[in-house]
Coordinates of C-alpha atoms and ligand atoms in Angstrom, one line a residue:
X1 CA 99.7 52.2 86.1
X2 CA 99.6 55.6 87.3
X3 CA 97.2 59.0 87.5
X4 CA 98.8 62.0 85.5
X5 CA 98.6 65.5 86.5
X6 CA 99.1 68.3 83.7
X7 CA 100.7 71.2 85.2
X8 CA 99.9 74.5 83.3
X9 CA 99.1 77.5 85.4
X10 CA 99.8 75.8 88.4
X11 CA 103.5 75.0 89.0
X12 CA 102.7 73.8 92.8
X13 CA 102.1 71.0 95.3
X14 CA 100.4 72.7 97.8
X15 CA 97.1 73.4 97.7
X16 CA 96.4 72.5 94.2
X17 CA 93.0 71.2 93.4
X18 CA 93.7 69.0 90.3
X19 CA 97.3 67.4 92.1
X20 CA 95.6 66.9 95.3
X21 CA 92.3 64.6 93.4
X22 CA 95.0 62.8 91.3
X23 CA 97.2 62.2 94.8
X24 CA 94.0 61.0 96.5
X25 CA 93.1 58.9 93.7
X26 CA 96.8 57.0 92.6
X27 CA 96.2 56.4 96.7
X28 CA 92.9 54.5 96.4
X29 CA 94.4 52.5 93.2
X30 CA 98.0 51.7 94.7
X31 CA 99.7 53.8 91.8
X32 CA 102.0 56.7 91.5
X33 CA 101.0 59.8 90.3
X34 CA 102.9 61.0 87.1
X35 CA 103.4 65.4 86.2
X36 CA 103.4 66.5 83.1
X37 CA 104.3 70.0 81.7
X38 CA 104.3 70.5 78.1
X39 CA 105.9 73.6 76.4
X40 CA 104.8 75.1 73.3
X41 CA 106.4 78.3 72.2
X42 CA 103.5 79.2 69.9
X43 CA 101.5 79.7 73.3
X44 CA 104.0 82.1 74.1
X45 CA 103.9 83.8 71.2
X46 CA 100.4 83.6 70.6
X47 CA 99.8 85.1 74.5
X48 CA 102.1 87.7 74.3
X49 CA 104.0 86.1 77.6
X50 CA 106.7 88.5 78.7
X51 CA 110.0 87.0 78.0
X52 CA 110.7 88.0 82.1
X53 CA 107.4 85.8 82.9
X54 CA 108.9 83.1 80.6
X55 CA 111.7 82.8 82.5
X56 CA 110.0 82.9 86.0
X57 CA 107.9 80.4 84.7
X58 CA 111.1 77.7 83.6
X59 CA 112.7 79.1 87.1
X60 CA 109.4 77.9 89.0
X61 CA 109.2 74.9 86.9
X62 CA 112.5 73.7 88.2
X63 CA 111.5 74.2 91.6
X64 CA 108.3 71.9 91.3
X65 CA 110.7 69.5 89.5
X66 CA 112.9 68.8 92.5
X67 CA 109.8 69.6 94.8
X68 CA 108.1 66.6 92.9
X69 CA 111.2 64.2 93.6
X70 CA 110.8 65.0 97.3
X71 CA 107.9 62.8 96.7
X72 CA 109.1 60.5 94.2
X73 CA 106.9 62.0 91.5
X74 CA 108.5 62.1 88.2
X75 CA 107.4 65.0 85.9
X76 CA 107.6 65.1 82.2
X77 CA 108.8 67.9 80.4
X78 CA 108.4 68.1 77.2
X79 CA 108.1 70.6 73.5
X80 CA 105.4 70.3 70.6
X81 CA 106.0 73.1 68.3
X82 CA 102.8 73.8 67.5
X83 CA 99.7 74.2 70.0
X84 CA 96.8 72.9 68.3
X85 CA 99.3 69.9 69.0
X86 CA 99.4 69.5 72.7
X87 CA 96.4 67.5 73.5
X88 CA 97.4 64.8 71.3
X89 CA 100.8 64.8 73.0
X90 CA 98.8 64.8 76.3
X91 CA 96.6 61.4 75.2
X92 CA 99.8 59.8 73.7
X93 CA 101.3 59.8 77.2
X94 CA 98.6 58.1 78.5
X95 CA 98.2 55.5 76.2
X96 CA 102.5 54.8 76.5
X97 CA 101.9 55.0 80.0
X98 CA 99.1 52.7 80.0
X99 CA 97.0 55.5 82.5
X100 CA 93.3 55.8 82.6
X101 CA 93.0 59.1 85.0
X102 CA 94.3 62.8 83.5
X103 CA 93.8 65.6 85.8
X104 CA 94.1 69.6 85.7
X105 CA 92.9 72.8 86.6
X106 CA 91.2 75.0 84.4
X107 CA 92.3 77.9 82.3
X108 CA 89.2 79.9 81.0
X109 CA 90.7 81.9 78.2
X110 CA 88.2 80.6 74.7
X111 CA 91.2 79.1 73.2
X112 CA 92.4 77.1 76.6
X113 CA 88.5 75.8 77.2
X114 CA 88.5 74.8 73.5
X115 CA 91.5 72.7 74.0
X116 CA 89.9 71.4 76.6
X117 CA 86.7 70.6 74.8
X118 CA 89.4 68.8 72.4
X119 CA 90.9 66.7 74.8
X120 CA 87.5 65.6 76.8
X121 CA 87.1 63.9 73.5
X122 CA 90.3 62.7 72.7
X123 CA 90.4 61.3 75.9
X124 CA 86.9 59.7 75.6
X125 CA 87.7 58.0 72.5
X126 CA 90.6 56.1 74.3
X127 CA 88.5 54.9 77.2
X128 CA 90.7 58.0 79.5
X129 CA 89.0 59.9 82.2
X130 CA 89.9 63.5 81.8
X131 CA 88.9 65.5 84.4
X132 CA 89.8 69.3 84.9
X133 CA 89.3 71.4 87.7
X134 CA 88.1 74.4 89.5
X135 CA 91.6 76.1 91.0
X136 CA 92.4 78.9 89.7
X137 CA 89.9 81.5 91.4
X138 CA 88.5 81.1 94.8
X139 CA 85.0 81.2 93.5
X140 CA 84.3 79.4 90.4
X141 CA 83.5 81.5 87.8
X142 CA 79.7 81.0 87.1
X143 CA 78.9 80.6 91.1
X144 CA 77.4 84.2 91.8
X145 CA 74.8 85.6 90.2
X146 CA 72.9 89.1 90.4
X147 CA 68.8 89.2 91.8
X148 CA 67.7 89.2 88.4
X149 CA 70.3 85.9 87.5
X150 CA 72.4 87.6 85.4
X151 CA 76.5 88.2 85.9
X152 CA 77.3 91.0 87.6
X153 CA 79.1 93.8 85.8
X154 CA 79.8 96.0 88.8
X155 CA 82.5 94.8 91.1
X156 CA 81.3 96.1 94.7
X157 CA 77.8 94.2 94.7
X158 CA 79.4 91.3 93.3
X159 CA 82.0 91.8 96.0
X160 CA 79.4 91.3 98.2
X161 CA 78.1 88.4 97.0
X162 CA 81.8 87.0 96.9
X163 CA 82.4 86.9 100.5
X164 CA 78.8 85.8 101.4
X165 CA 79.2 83.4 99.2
X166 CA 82.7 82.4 100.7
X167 CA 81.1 82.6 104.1
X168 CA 78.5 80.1 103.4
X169 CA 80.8 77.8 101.5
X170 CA 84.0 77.6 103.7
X171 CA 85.1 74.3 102.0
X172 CA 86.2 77.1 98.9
X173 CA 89.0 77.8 100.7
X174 CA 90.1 75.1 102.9
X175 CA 93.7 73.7 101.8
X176 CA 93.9 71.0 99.4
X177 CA 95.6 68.1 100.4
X178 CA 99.1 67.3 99.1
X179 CA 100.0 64.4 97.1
X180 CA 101.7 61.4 99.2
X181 CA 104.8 60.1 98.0
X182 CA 105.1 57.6 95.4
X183 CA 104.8 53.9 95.7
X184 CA 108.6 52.6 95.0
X185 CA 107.6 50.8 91.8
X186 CA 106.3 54.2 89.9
X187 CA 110.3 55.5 91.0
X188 CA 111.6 52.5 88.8
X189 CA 109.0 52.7 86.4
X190 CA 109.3 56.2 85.3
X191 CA 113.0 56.7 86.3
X192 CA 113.7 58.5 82.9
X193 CA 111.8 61.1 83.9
X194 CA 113.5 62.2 86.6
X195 CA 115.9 65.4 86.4
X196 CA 114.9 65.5 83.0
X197 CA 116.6 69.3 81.8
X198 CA 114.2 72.2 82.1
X199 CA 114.5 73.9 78.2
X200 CA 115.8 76.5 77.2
X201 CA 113.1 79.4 76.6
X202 CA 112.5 79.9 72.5
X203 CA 114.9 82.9 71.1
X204 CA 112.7 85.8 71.0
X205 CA 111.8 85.1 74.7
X206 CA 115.0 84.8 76.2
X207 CA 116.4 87.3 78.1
X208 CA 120.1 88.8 78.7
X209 CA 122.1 87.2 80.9
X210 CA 122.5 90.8 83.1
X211 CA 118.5 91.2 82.9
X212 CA 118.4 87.2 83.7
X213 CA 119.9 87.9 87.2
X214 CA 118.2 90.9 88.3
X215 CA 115.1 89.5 87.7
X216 CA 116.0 86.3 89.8
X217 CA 117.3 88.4 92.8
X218 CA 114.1 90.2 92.7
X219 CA 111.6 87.3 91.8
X220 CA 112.7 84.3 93.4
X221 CA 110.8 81.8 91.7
X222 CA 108.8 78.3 92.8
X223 CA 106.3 78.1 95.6
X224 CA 108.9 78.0 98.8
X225 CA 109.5 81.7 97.7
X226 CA 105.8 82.6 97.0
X227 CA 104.8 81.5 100.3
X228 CA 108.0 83.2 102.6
X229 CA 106.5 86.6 101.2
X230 CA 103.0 86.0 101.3
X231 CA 104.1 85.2 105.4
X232 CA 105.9 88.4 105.4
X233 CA 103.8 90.9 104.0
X234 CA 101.4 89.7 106.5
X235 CA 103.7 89.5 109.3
X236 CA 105.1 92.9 108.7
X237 CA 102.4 95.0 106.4
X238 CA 99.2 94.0 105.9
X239 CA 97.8 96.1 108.8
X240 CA 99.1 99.2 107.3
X241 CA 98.0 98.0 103.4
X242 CA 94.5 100.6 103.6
X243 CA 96.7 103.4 104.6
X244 CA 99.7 102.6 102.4
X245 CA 98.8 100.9 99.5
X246 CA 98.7 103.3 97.5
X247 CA 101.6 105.0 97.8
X248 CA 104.7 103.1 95.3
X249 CA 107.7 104.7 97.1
X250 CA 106.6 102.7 100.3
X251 CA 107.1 99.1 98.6
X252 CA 103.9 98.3 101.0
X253 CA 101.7 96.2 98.8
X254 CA 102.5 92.2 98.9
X255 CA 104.2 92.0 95.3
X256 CA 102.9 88.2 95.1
X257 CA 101.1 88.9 91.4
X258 CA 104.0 86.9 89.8
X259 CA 103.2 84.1 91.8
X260 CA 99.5 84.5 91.3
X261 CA 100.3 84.4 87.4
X262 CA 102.3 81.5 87.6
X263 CA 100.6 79.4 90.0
X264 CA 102.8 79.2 92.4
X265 CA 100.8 80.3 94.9
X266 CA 96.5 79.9 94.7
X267 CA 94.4 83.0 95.1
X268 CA 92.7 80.5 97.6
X269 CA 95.8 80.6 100.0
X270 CA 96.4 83.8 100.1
X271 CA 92.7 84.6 100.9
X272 CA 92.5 82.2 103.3
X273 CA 96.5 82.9 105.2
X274 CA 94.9 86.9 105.5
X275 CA 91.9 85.2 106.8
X276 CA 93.3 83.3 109.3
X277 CA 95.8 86.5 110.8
X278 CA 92.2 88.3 111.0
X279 CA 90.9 88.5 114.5
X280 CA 87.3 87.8 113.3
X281 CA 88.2 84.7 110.7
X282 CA 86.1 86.6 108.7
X283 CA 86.4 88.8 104.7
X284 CA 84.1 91.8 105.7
X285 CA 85.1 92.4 109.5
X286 CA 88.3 93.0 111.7
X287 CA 91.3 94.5 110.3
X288 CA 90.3 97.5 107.6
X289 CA 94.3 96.1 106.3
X290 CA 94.0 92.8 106.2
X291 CA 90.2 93.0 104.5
X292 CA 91.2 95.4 102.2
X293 CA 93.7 93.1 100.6
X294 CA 91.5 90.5 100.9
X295 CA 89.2 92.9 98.6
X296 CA 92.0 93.0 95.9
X297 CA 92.5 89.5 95.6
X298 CA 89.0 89.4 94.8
X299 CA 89.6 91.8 92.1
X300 CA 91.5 89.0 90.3
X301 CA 88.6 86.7 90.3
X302 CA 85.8 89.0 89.3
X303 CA 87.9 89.7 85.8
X304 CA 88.2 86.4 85.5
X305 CA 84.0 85.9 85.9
X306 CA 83.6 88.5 83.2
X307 CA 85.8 87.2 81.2
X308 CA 84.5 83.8 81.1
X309 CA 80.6 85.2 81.0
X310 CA 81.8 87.7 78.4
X311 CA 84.9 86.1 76.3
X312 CA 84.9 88.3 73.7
X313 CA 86.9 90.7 75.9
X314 CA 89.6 88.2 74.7
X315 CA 89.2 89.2 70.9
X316 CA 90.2 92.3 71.3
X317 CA 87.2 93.9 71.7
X318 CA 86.0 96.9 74.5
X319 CA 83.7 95.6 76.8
X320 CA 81.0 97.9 76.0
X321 CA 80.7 98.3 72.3
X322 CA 79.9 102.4 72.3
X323 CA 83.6 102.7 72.3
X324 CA 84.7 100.6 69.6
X325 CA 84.0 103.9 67.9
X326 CA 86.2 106.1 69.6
X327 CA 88.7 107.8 66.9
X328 CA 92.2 107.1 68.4
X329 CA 95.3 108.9 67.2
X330 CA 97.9 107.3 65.2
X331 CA 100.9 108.6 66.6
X332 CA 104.5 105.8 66.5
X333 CA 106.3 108.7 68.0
X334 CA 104.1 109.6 71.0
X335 CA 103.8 105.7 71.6
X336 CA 106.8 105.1 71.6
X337 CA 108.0 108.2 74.3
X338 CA 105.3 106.3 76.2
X339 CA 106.4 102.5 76.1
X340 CA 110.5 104.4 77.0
X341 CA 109.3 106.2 79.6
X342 CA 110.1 109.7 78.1
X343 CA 106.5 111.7 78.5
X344 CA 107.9 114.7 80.0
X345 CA 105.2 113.7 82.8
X346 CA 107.9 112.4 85.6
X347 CA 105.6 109.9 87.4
X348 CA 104.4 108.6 83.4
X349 CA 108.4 107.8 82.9
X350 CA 109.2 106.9 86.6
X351 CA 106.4 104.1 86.5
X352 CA 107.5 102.6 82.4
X353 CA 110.9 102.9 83.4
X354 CA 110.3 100.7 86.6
X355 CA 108.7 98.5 84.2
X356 CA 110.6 98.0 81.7
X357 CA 113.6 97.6 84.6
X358 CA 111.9 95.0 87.1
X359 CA 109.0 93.6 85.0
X360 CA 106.5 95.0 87.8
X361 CA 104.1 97.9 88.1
X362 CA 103.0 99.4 91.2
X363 CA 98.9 99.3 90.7
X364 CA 98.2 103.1 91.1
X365 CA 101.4 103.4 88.4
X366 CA 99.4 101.0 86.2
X367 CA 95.9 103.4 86.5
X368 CA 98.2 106.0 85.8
X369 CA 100.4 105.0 82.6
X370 CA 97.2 103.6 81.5
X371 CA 95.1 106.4 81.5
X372 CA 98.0 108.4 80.1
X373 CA 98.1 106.3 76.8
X374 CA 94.5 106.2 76.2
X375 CA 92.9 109.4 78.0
X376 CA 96.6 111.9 77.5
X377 CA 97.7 110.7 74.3
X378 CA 94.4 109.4 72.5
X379 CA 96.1 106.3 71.5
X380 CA 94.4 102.8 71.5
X381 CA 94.3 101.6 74.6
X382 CA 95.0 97.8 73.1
X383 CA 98.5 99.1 72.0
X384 CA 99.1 99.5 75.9
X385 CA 97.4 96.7 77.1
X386 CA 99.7 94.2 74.8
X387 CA 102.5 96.7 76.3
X388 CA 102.4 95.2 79.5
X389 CA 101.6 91.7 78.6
X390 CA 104.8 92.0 77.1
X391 CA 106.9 93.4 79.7
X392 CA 105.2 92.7 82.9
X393 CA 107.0 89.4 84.7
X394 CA 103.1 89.7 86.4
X395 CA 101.1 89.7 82.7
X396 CA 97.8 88.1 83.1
X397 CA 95.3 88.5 80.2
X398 CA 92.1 89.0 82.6
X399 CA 93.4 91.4 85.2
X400 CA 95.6 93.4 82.7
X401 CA 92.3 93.6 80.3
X402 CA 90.2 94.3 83.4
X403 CA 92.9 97.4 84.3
X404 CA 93.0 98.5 81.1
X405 CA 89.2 98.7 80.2
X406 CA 89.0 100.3 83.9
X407 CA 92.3 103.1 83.1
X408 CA 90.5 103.8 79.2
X409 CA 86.4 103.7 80.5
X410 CA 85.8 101.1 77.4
X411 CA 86.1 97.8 79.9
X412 CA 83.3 96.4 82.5
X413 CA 82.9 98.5 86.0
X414 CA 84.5 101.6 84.3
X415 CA 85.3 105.0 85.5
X416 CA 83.1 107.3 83.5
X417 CA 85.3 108.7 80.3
X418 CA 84.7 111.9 81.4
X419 CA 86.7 111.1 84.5
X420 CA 90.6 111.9 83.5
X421 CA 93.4 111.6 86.1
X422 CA 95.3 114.6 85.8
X423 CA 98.8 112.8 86.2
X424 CA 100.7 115.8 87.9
X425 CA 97.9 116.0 90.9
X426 CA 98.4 112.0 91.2
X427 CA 101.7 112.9 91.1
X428 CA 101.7 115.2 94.1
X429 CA 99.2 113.0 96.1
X430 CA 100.7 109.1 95.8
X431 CA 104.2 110.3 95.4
X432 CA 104.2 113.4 97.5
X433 CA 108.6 113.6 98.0
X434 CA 108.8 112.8 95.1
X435 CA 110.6 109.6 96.1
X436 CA 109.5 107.4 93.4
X437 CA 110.2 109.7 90.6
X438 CA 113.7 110.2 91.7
X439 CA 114.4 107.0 91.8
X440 CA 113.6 105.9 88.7
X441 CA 114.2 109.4 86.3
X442 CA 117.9 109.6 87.1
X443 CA 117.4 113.5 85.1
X444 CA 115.3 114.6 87.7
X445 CA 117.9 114.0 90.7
X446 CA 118.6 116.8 92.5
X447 CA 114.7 118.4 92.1
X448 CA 112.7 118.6 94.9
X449 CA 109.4 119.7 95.5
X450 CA 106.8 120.5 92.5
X451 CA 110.2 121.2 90.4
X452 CA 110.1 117.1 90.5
X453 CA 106.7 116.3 89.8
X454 CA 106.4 119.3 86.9
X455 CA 110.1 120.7 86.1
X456 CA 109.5 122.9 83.6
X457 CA 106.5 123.7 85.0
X458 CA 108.2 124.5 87.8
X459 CA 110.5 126.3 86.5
X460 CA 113.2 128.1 87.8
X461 CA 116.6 125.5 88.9
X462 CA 114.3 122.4 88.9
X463 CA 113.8 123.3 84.7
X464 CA 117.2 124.2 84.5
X465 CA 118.5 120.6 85.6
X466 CA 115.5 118.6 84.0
X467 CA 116.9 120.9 80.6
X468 CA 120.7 120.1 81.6
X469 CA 120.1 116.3 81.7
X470 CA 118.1 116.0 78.8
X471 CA 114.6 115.3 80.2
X472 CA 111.9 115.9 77.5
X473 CA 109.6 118.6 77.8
X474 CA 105.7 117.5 77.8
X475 CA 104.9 115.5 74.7
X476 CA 101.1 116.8 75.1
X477 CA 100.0 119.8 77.2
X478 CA 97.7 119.0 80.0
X479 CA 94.8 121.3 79.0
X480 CA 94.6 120.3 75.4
X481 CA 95.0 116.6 76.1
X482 CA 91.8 116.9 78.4
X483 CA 89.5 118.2 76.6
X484 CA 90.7 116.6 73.2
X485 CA 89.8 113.4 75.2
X486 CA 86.5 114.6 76.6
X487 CA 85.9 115.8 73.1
X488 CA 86.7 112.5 71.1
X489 CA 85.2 110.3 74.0
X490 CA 81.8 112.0 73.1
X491 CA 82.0 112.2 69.5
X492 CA 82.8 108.1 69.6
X493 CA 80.0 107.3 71.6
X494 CA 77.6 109.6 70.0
X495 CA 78.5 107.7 67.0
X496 CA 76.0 104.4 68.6
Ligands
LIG1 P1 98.6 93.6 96.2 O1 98.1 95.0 96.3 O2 99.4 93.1 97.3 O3 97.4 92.7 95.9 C1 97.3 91.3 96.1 C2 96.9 90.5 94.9 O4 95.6 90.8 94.5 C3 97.8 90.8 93.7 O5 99.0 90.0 93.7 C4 96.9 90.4 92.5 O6 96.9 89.0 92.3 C5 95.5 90.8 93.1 N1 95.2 92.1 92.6 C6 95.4 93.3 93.2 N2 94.9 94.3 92.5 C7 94.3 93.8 91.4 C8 93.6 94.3 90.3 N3 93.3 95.6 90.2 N4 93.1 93.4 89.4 C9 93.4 92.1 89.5 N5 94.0 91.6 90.5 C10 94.5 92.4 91.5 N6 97.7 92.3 87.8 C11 98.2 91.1 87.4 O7 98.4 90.2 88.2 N7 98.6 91.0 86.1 C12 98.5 92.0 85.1 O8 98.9 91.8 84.0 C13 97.9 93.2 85.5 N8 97.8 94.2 84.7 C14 97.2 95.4 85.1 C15 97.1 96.5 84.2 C16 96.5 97.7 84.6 C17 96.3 98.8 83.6 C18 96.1 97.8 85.9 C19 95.4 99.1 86.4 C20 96.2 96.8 86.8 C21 96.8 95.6 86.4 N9 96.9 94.5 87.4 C22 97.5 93.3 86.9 C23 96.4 94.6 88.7 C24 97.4 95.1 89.8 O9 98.0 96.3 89.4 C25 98.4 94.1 90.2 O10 97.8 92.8 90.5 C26 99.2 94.5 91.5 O11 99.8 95.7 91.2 C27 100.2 93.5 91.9 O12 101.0 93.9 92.9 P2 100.9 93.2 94.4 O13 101.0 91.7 94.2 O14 101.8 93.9 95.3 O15 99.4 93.5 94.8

């Protein structure tokens, strides 16, 4: 009597692959479609989701529920307790419904493609089509391949076989059409599904009501909110983002990850709305801006390729084994200056602060608290990488794995390990005023100069106030931490 969508990562009408087939189909039968969004806090717990992301995530979901009813789709809302539960959930709904077509886009984390497997089966055994989708990255994951036929493990060639491959498929990113509104009957029908209440998140993810309404000012959720700043960023910045992005004081980078992460807006659309304001139409030609941001979205899909050709980056393991033998230091108390922002490296505590304020991370911030924790410090760079997952409004297992294994050397396409950012000189070149810092290390107010990027360092009046106000002194000396690193780096991998 109806098609069912399951809504997961994907809390969107627009240009959503799955939504628009089960639309297109309920169409060609005479039905209605029928949403479905199925909460189980042991996901949560089990992915480390940010209570920030969880509540983006109910905001959004409120959004599609009204967005739905524009369209007289009804969407189910519901809680199993356990997630080895939710496919059986998902085929009981059909069979109350009476519906014979399930549709959805695919996650590709090992567990999510296993529940998958699960429900293919399930579904089978009650006579139900179940029939998930490509959506989530522009390319499929699988699609490009190396000479030899192998997966690429180096972004820039694969790069260039992502736009070629773009170029020679155009259907990839045309918009999928939306869903047409309901027949009347599917209205009556399912009338107890409508306005249902969006639930509460579980207790250990729910945030204070003060920290609840900050981050709604400065993440508006649902997809009418995702799209207005995709439009202006590149109304007002993308021609600048080469020059600018990577500079965190200038706010010049489209902040759209949180929408990325939820679904509410596709990778595909924002590749192909930069597209379209390119004077070429093309990815590799016209604006250097608009291109290079095009490049980054990219970045997104190619973690998401290795991580499906190579899943068991999921099971906590480095991409390339050498450094599984790395000796890490066991330091709580150095961790723990880290995660508070209290380093004594200014642009280490003005980039945790930020996070642990707004949920976000400027990208060059992320390279740089990263490689702090595993290069300056010597600790584990998993400890970090479950950091952010848990405080990032943003946190998305491929790309933060991909940005970790990039920051530490252990993951795919890395930096060599001898390769360690000295955070003062980043300091000085991506936050040259010192903007950045002063804004978020309140201690360091009233420095200016290298007195802000290095106080006591600096010495003189700018070590004098940092001292006054209480800002800590280095945790790790600069020289030391180097070649400690370049030092245990070795010894690890000589260990293979
Ligand atoms: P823009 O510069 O405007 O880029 C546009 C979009 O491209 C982003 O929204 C994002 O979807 C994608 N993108 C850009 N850079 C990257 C990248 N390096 N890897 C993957 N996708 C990218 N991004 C997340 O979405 N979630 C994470 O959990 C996450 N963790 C990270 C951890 C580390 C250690 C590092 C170094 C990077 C991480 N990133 C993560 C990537 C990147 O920092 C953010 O995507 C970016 O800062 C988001 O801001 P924006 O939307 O303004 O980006």
């Amino acid at each position: 009597d109806a098609v069912v969508h399951w809504f997961k990562r994907d809390l969107r009408v627009k240009d959503n692959t799955g939504l628009s087939l089960a639309g297109a189909l309920a169409k060609e039968m005479g039905v209605g479609v029928v949403g479905v969004w199925i909460l189980s806090p042991q996901d949560w717990e089990a992915h480390l989701v940010s209570a920030a992301k969880c509540d983006f995530e109910l905001r959004s979901l409120e959004v599609l529920q009204r967005d739905l009813k524009e369209l007289d789709i009804p969407l189910y809302v519901g809680t199993v307790e356990k997630r080895k539960d939710v496919p059986k959930r998902l085929v009981q709904l059909a069979k109350e419904w009476g519906v014979k077509n399930v549709f959805c886009n695919l996650e590709y984390e090992p567990d999510e493609l296993r529940r998958e497997e699960k429900l293919v089966r399930l579904m089978l055994e009650e006579d139900i089509n179940f029939d998930p989708q490509h959506d989530d990255c522009v390319v499929p994951p699988g699609s490009l391949k190396t000479g030899t036929g192998r997966q690429y493990a180096v972004y820039t060639p694969w790069y260039r076989a992502w736009v070629s491959h773009i170029h020679t498929h155009p259907e990839l990113l045309l918009e999928r059409p939306g869903p047409p509104k309901n027949p009347p009957f599917t209205r009556q029908k399912f009338a107890h599904l409508f306005d249902v209440p969006i639930p509460d998140a579980p207790e250990t993810k729910t945030l204070d009501e003060e920290t609840k309404t900050r981050m709604e000012k400065l993440w508006p959720a649902g997809e009418t909110a995702a799209s207005e700043r995709l439009t202006r960023f590149l109304d007002e910045k993308v021609g600048q983002y080469q020059e600018t992005r990577n500079f965190p004081a200038l706010k010049s980078t489209a902040r759209v990850s949180v929408h990325h992460a939820a679904g509410t807006l596709a990778a595909r659309t924002s590749v192909r709305a930069a597209r379209d304001v390119n004077s070429t139409k093309k990815l590799d030609s016209g604006n250097g801006g608009i291109r290079g941001w095009m490049s980054e979205v990219a970045w997104r899909d190619f973690y998401r390729h290795v991580l499906v050709h190579w899943p068991y980056v999921c099971m906590n393991k480095p991409f390339k084994h050498e450094y599984t033998s790395v000796a890490w230091e066991s330091s709580p108390a150095n961790f723990h200056a880290w995660a508070t922002g209290r380093t004594g490296y200014p642009i280490v505590d003005a980039a945790m602060r930020c996070l642990l304020h707004t949920g976000y991370m400027h990208n060059r911030l992320r390279m740089i608290a990263a490689s702090f924790l595993a290069k300056h410090l010597l600790l584990d760079w998993r400890l970090g990488e479950q950091f952010f997952m848990l405080h990032l409004i943003d946190g998305d297992f491929a790309s933060n794995n991909g940005g970790w294994g990039f920051s530490s050397s252990a993951g795919v396409d890395p930096q060599p390990y001898f390769r360690v950012f000295n955070p003062w000189l980043q300091s000085e070149k991506f936050d040259a005023e010192g903007t950045f810092i002063r804004e978020w290390v309140g201690e360091l107010r009233g420095t200016v100069g290298k007195g802000t990027h290095a106080p006591y360092e600096a010495g003189g009046e700018a070590a004098r106030v940092a001292k006054k106000n209480g800002y800590p002194k280095p945790i790790v000396e600069h020289k030391f931490a180097r070649a400690r690193c370049l030092e245990r780096y070795k010894e690890g991998l000589g260990r293979n």
